[in-house]
PDB file of C-alpha atoms and ligand atoms in Angstrom:
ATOM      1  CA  UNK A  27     126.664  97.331  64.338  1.00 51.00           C
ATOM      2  CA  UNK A  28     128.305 100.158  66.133  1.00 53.00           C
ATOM      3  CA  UNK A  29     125.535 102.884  64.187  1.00 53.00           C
ATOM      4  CA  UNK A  30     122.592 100.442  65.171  1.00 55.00           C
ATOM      5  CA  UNK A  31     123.953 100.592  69.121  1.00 52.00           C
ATOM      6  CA  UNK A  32     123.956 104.471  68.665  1.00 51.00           C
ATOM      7  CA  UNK A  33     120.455 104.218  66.894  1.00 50.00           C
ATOM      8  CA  UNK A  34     119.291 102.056  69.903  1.00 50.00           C
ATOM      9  CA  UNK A  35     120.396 104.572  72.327  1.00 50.00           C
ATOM     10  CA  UNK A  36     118.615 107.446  70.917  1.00 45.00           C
ATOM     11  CA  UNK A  37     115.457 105.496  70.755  1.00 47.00           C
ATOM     12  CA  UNK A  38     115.928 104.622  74.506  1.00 46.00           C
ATOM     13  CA  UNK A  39     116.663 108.216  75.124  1.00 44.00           C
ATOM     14  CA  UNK A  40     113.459 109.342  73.072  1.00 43.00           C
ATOM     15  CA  UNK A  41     111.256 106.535  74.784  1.00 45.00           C
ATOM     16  CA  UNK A  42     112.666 107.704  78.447  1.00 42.00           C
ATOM     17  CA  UNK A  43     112.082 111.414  77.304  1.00 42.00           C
ATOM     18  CA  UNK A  44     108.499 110.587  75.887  1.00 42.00           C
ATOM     19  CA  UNK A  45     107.588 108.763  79.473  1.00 51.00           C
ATOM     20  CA  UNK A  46     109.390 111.811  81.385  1.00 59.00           C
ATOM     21  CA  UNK A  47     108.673 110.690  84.939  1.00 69.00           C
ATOM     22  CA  UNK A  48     110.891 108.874  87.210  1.00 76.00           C
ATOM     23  CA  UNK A  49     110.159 105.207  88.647  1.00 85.00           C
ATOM     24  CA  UNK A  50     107.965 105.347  91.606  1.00 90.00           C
ATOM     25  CA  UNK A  51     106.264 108.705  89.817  1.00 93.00           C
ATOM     26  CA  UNK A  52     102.691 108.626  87.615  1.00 94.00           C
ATOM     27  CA  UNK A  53     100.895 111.365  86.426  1.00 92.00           C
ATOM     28  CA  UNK A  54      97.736 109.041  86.162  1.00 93.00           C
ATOM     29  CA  UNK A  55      97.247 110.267  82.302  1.00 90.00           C
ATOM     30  CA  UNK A  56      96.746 107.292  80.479  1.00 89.00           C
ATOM     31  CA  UNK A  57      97.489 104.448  83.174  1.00 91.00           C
ATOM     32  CA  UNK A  58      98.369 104.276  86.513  1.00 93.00           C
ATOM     33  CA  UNK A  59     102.081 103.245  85.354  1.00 92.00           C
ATOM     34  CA  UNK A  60     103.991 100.414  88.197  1.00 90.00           C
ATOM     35  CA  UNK A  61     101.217 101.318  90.805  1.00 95.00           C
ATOM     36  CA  UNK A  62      98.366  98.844  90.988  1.00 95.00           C
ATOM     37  CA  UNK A  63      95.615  98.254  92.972  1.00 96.00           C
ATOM     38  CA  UNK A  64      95.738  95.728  95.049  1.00 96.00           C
ATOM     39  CA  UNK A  65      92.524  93.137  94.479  1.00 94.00           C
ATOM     40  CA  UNK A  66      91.387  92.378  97.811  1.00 95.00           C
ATOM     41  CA  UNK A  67      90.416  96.081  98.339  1.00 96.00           C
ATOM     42  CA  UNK A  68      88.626  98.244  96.239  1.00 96.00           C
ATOM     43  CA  UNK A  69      90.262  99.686  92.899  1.00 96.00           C
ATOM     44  CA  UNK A  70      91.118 102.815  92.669  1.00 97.00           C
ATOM     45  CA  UNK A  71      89.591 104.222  89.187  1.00 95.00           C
ATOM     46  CA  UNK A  72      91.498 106.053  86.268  1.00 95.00           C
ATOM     47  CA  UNK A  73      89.523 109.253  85.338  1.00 93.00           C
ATOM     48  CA  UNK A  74      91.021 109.831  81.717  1.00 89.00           C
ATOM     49  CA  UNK A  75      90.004 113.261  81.044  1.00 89.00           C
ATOM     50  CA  UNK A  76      90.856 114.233  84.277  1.00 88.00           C
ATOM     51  CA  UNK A  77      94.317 113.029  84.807  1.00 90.00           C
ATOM     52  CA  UNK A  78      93.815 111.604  88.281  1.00 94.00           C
ATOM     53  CA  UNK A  79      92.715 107.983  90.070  1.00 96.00           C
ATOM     54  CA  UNK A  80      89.983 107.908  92.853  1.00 96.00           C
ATOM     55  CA  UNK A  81      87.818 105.930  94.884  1.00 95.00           C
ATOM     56  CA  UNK A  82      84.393 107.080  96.319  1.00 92.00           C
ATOM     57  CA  UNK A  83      80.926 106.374  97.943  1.00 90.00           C
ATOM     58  CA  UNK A  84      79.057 105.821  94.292  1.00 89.00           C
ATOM     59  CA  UNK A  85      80.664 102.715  93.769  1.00 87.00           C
ATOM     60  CA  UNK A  86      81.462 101.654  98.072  1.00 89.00           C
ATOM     61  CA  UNK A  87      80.424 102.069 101.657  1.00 87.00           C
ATOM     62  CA  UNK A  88      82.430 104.073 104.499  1.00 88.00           C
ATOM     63  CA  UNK A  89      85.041 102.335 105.879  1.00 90.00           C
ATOM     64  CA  UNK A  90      86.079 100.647 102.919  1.00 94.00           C
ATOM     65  CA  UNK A  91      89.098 101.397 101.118  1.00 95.00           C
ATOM     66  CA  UNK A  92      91.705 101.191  97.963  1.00 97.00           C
ATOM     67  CA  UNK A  93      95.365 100.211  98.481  1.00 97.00           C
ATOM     68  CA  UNK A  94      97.183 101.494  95.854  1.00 97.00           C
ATOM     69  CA  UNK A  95     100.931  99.465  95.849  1.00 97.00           C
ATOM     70  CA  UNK A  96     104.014 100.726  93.305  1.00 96.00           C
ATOM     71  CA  UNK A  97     106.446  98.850  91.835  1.00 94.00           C
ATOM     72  CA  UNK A  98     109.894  97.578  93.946  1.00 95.00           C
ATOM     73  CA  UNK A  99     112.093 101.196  94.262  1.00 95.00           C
ATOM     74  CA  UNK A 100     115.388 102.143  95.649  1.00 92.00           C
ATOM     75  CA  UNK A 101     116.545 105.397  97.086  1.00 92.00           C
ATOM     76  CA  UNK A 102     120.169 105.012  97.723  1.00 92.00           C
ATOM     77  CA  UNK A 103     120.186 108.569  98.320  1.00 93.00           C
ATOM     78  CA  UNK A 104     117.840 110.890  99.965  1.00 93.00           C
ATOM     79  CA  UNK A 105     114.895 111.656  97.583  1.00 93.00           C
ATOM     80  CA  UNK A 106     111.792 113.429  97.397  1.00 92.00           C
ATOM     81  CA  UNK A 107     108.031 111.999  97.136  1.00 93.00           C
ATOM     82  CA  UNK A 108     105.057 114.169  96.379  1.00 91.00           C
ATOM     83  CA  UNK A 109     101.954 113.986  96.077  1.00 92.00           C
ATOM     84  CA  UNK A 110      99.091 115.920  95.086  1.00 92.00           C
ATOM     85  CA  UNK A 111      95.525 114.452  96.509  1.00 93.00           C
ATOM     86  CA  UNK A 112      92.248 115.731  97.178  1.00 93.00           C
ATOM     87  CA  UNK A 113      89.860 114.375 100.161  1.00 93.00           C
ATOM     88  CA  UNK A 114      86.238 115.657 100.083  1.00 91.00           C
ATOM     89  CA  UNK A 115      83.236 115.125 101.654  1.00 88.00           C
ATOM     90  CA  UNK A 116      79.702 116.603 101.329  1.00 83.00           C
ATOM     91  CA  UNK A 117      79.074 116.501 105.328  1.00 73.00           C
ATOM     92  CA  UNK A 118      81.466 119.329 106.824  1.00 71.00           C
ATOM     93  CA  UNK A 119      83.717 118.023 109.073  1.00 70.00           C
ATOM     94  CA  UNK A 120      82.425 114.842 109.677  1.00 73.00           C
ATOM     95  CA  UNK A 121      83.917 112.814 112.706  1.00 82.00           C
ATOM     96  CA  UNK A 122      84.394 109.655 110.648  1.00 87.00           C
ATOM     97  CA  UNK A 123      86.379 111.368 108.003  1.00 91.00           C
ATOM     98  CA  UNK A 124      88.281 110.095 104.668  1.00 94.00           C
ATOM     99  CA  UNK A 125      92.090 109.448 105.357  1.00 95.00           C
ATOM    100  CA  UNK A 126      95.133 109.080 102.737  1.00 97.00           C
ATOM    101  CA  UNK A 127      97.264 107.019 104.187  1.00 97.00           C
ATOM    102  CA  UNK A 128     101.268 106.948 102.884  1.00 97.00           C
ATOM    103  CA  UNK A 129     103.276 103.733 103.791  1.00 96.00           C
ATOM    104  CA  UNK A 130     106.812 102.031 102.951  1.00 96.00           C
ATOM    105  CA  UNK A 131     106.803  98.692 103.275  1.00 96.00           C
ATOM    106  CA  UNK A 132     110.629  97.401 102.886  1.00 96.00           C
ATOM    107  CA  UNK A 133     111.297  94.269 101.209  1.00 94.00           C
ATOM    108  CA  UNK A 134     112.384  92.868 104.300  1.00 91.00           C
ATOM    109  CA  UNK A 135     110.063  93.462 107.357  1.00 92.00           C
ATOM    110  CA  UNK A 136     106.502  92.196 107.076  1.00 89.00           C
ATOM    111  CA  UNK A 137     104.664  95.153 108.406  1.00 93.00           C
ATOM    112  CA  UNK A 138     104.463  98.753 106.948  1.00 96.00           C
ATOM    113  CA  UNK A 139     105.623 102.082 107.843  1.00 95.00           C
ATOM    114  CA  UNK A 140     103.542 104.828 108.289  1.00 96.00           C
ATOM    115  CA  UNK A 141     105.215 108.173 106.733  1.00 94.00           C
ATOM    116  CA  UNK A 142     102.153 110.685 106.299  1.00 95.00           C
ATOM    117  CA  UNK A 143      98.500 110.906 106.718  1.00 95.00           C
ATOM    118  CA  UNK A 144      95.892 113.439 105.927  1.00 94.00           C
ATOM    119  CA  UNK A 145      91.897 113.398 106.754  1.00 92.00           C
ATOM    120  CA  UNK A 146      91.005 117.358 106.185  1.00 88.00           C
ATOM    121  CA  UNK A 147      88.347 117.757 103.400  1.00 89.00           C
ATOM    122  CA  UNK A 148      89.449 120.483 100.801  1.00 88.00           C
ATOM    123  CA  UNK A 149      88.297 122.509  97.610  1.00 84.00           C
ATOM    124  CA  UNK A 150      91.027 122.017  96.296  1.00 84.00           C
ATOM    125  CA  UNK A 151      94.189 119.745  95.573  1.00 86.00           C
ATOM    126  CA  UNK A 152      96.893 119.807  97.712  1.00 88.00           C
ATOM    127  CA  UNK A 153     100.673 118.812  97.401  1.00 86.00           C
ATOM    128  CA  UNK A 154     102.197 116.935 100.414  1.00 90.00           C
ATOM    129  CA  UNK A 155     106.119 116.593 100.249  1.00 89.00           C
ATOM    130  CA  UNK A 156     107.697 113.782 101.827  1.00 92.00           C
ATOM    131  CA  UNK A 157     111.946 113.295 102.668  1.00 92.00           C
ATOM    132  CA  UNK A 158     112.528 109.929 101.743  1.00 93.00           C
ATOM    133  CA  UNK A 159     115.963 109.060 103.834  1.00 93.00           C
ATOM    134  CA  UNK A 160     118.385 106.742 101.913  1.00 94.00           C
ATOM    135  CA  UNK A 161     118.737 103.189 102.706  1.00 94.00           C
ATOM    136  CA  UNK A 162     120.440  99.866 100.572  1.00 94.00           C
ATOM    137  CA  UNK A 163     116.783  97.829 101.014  1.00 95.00           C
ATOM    138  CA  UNK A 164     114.199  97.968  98.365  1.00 95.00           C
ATOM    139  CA  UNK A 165     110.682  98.983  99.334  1.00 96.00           C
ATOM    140  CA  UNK A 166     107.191  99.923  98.022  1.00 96.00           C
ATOM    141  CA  UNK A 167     105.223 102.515  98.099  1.00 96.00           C
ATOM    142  CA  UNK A 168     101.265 101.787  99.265  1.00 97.00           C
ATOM    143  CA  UNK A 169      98.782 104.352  99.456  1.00 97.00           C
ATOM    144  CA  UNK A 170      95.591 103.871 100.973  1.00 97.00           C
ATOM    145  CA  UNK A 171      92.381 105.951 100.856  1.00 97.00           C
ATOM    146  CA  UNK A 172      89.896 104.966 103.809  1.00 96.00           C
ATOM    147  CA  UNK A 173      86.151 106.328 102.604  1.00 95.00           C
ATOM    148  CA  UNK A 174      85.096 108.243 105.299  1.00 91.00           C
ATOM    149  CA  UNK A 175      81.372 109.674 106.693  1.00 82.00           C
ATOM    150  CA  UNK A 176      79.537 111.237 104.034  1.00 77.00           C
ATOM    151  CA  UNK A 177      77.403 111.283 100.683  1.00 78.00           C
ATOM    152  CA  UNK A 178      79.454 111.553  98.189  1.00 86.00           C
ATOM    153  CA  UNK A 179      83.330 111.373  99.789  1.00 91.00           C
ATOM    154  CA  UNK A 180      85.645 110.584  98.017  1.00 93.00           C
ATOM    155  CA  UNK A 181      89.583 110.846  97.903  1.00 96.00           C
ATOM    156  CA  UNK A 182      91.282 111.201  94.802  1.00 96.00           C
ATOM    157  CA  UNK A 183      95.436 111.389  93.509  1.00 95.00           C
ATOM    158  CA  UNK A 184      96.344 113.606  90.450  1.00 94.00           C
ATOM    159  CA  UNK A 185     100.098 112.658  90.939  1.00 93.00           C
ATOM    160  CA  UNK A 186     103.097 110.825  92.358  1.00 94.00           C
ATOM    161  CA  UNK A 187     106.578 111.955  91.555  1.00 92.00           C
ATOM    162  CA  UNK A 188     108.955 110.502  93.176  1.00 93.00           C
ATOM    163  CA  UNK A 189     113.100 112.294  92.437  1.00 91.00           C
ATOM    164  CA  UNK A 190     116.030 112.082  93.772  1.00 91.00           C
ATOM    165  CA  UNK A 191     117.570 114.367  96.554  1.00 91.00           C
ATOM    166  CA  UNK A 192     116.100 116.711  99.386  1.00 89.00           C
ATOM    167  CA  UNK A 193     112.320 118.224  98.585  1.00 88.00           C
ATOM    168  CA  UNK A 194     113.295 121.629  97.431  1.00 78.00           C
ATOM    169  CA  UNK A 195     110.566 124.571  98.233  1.00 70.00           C
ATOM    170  CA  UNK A 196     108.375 124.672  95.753  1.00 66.00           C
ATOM    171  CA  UNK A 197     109.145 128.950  94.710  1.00 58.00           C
ATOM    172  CA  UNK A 198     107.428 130.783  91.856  1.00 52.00           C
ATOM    173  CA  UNK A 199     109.848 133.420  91.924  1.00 54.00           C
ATOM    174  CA  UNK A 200     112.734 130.720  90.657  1.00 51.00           C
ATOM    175  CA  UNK A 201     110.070 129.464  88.440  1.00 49.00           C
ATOM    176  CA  UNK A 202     109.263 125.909  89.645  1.00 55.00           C
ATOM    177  CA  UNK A 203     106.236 124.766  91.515  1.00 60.00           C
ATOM    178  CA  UNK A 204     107.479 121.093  92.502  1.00 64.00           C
ATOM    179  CA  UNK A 205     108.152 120.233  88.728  1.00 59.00           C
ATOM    180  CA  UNK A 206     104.524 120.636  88.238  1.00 58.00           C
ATOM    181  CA  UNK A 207     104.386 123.599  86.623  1.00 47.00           C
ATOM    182  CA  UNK A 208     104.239 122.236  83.478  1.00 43.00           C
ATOM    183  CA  UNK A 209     100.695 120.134  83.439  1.00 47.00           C
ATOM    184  CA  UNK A 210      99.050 123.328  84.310  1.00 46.00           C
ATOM    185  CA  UNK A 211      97.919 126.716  82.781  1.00 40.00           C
ATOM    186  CA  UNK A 212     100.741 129.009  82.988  1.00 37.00           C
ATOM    187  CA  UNK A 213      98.216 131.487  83.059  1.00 34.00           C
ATOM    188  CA  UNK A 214      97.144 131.146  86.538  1.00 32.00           C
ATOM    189  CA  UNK A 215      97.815 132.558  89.773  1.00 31.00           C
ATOM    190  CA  UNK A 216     100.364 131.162  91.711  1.00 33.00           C
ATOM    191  CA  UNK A 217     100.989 131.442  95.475  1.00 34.00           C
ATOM    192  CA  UNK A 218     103.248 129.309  97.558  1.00 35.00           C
ATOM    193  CA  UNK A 219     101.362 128.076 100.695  1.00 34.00           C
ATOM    194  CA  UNK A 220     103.876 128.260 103.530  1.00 31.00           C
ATOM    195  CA  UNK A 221     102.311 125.472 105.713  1.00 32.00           C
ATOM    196  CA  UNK A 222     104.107 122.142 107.070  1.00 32.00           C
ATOM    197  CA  UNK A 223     102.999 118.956 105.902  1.00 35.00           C
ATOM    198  CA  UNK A 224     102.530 118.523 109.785  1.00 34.00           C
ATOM    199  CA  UNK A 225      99.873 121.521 110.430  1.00 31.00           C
ATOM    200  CA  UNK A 226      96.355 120.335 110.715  1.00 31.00           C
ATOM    201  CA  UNK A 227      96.037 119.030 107.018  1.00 34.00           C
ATOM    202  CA  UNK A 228      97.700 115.355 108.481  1.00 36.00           C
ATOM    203  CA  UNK A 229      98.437 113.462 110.802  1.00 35.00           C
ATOM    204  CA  UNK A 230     102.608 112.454 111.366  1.00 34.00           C
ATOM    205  CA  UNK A 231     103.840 108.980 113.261  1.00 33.00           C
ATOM    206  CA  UNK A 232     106.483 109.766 115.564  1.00 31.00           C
ATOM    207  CA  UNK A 233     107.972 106.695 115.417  1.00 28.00           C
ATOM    208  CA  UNK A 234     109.202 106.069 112.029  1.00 30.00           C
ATOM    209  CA  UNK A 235     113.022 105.971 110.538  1.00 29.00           C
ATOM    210  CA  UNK A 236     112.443 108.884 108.087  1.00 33.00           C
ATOM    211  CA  UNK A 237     113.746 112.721 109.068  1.00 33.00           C
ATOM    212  CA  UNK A 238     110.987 113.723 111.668  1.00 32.00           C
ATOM    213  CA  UNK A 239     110.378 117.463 109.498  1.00 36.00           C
ATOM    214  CA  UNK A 240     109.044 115.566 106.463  1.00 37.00           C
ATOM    215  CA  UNK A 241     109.340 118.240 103.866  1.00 36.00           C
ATOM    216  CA  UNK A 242     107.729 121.671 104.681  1.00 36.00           C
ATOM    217  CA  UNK A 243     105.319 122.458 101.901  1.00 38.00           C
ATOM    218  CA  UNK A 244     101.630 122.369 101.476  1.00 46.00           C
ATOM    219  CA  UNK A 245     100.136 123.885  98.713  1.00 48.00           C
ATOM    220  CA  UNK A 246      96.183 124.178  97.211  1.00 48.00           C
ATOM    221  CA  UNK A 247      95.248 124.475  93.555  1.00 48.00           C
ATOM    222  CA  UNK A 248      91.871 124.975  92.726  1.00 43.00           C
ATOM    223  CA  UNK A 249      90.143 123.370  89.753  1.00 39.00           C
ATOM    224  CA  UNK A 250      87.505 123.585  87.794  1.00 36.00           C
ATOM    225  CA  UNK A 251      84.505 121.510  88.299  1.00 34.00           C
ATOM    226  CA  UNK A 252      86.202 119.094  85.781  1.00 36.00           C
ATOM    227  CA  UNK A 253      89.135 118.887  87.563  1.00 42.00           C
ATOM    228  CA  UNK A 254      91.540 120.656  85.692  1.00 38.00           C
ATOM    229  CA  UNK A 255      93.598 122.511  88.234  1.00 44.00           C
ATOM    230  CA  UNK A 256      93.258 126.627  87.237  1.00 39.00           C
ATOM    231  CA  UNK A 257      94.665 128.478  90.249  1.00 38.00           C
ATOM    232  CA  UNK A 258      96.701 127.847  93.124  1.00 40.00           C
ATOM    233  CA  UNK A 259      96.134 129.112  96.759  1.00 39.00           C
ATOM    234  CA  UNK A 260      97.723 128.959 100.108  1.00 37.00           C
ATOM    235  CA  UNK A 261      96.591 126.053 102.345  1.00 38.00           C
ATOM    236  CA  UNK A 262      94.945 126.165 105.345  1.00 32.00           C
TER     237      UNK A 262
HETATM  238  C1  NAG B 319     122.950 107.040 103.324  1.00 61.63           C
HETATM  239  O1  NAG B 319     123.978 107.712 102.623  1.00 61.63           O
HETATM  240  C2  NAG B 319     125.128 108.015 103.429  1.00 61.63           C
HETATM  241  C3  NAG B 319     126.047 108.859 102.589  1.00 61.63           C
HETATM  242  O2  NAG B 319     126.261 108.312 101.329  1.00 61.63           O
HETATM  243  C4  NAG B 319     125.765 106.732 103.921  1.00 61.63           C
HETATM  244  O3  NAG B 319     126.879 107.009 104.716  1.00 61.63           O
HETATM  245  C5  NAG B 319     124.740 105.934 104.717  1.00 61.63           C
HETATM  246  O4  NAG B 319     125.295 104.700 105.091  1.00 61.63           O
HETATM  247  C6  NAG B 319     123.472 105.724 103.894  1.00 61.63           C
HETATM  248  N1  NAG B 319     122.474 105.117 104.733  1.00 61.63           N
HETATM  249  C7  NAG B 319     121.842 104.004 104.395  1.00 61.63           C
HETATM  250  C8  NAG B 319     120.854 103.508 105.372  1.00 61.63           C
HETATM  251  O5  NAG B 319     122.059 103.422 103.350  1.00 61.63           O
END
């Protein structure tokens, strides 16, 4: 009895190290884990090969979008939320752009929080940090991608990780990019981008409950036309 509790215990150890992210994370490589779309908007679609989800202008018009909700989390203490996303467009700047919109909605209020938003188009994917402050309540996480002005826009996520404490900088010289190091090439340039999730890349509430400096880092990778990432580059 006692050996078959210890056998069960490996297994669950095995089965959480084979699945490797934490609740309210998804790497988007085989499923979009405990976030779903949510049916009364468009779905967001799971690009196998490439690892990521999207939603674009071949299958909808402009101004519709994807909600993307997660599963019921907790953060009893401060914790950290990326996200790597891409926005692109084939018009420029256009003045009806694409937006990724981050919200909490708490299990208790019947509206949602706005925490980050980002409309620049870019060549590359980018990785927004976001302070999550503590608090007792349960919430969700919903992300929303609005399709902007343009051919062929489209917005796409590679990843949500969601872990617990402060967002530490991402530094290549202590060897860690995030915790994303690991997906990628290790044979690939590396350079920390320096901005603030609040430079022109998105757009921040002022009213909301979280820490007003949400995190501090913004970095680009560039990918291949196939979107596997290959090098990384400051943001602008
Ligand atoms: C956050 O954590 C601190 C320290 O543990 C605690 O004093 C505070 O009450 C917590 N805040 C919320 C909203 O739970």
């Amino acid at each position: 009895m006692l050996l078959r509790g210890v056998l069960l215990a490996v297994q669950a150890l095995q089965l959480a190290g084979a699945l490797d992210l934490p609740t309210g994370s998804c790497a988007f490589e085989e499923s979009t884990c405990g976030f779903d779309s949510v049916f009364a908007f468009l779905p967001w679609i799971l690009n196998e090969e490439g690892h990521y989800i999207y939603v674009d202008t071949s299958f909808a018009k402009q101004g519709e979008k994807a909600v993307l909700l997660s599963s019921d989390l907790q953060a009893e203490e401060w914790s950290c939320l990326r996200l790597v996303y891409q926005i692109t467009t084939s018009s420029g700047s256009p003045s009806d752009p694409s937006l990724l919109n981050l919200y909490v909605r708490f299990e208790d209020e019947s509206f949602d929080r706005l925490l980050w938003s980002a409309k620049e188009p870019s060549d590359s994917w980018l990785i927004a940090s976001l302070d999550l402050q503590n608090t007792s309540k349960r919430f969700k996480i919903l992300i929303e991608g609005v399709l902007g002005q343009g051919d062929t826009a489209s917005i796409a996520l590679f990843e949500i990780k969601m872990t617990t404490g402060y967002c530490i900088e991402c530094d290549f010289e202590e060897n860690h990019l995030c915790g994303f190091v690991n997906r990628w090439n290790p044979n690939v340039n590396w350079f920390v981008g320096g901005g603030s999730v609040r430079n022109s890349h998105s757009v921040l509430p002022q009213d909301h409950t979280f820490k007003s400096e949400l995190g501090g880092q913004l970095l680009a990778i560039s990918h291949t036309a196939k979107g596997k990432p290959t090098s990384l580059s400051p943001a602008r």
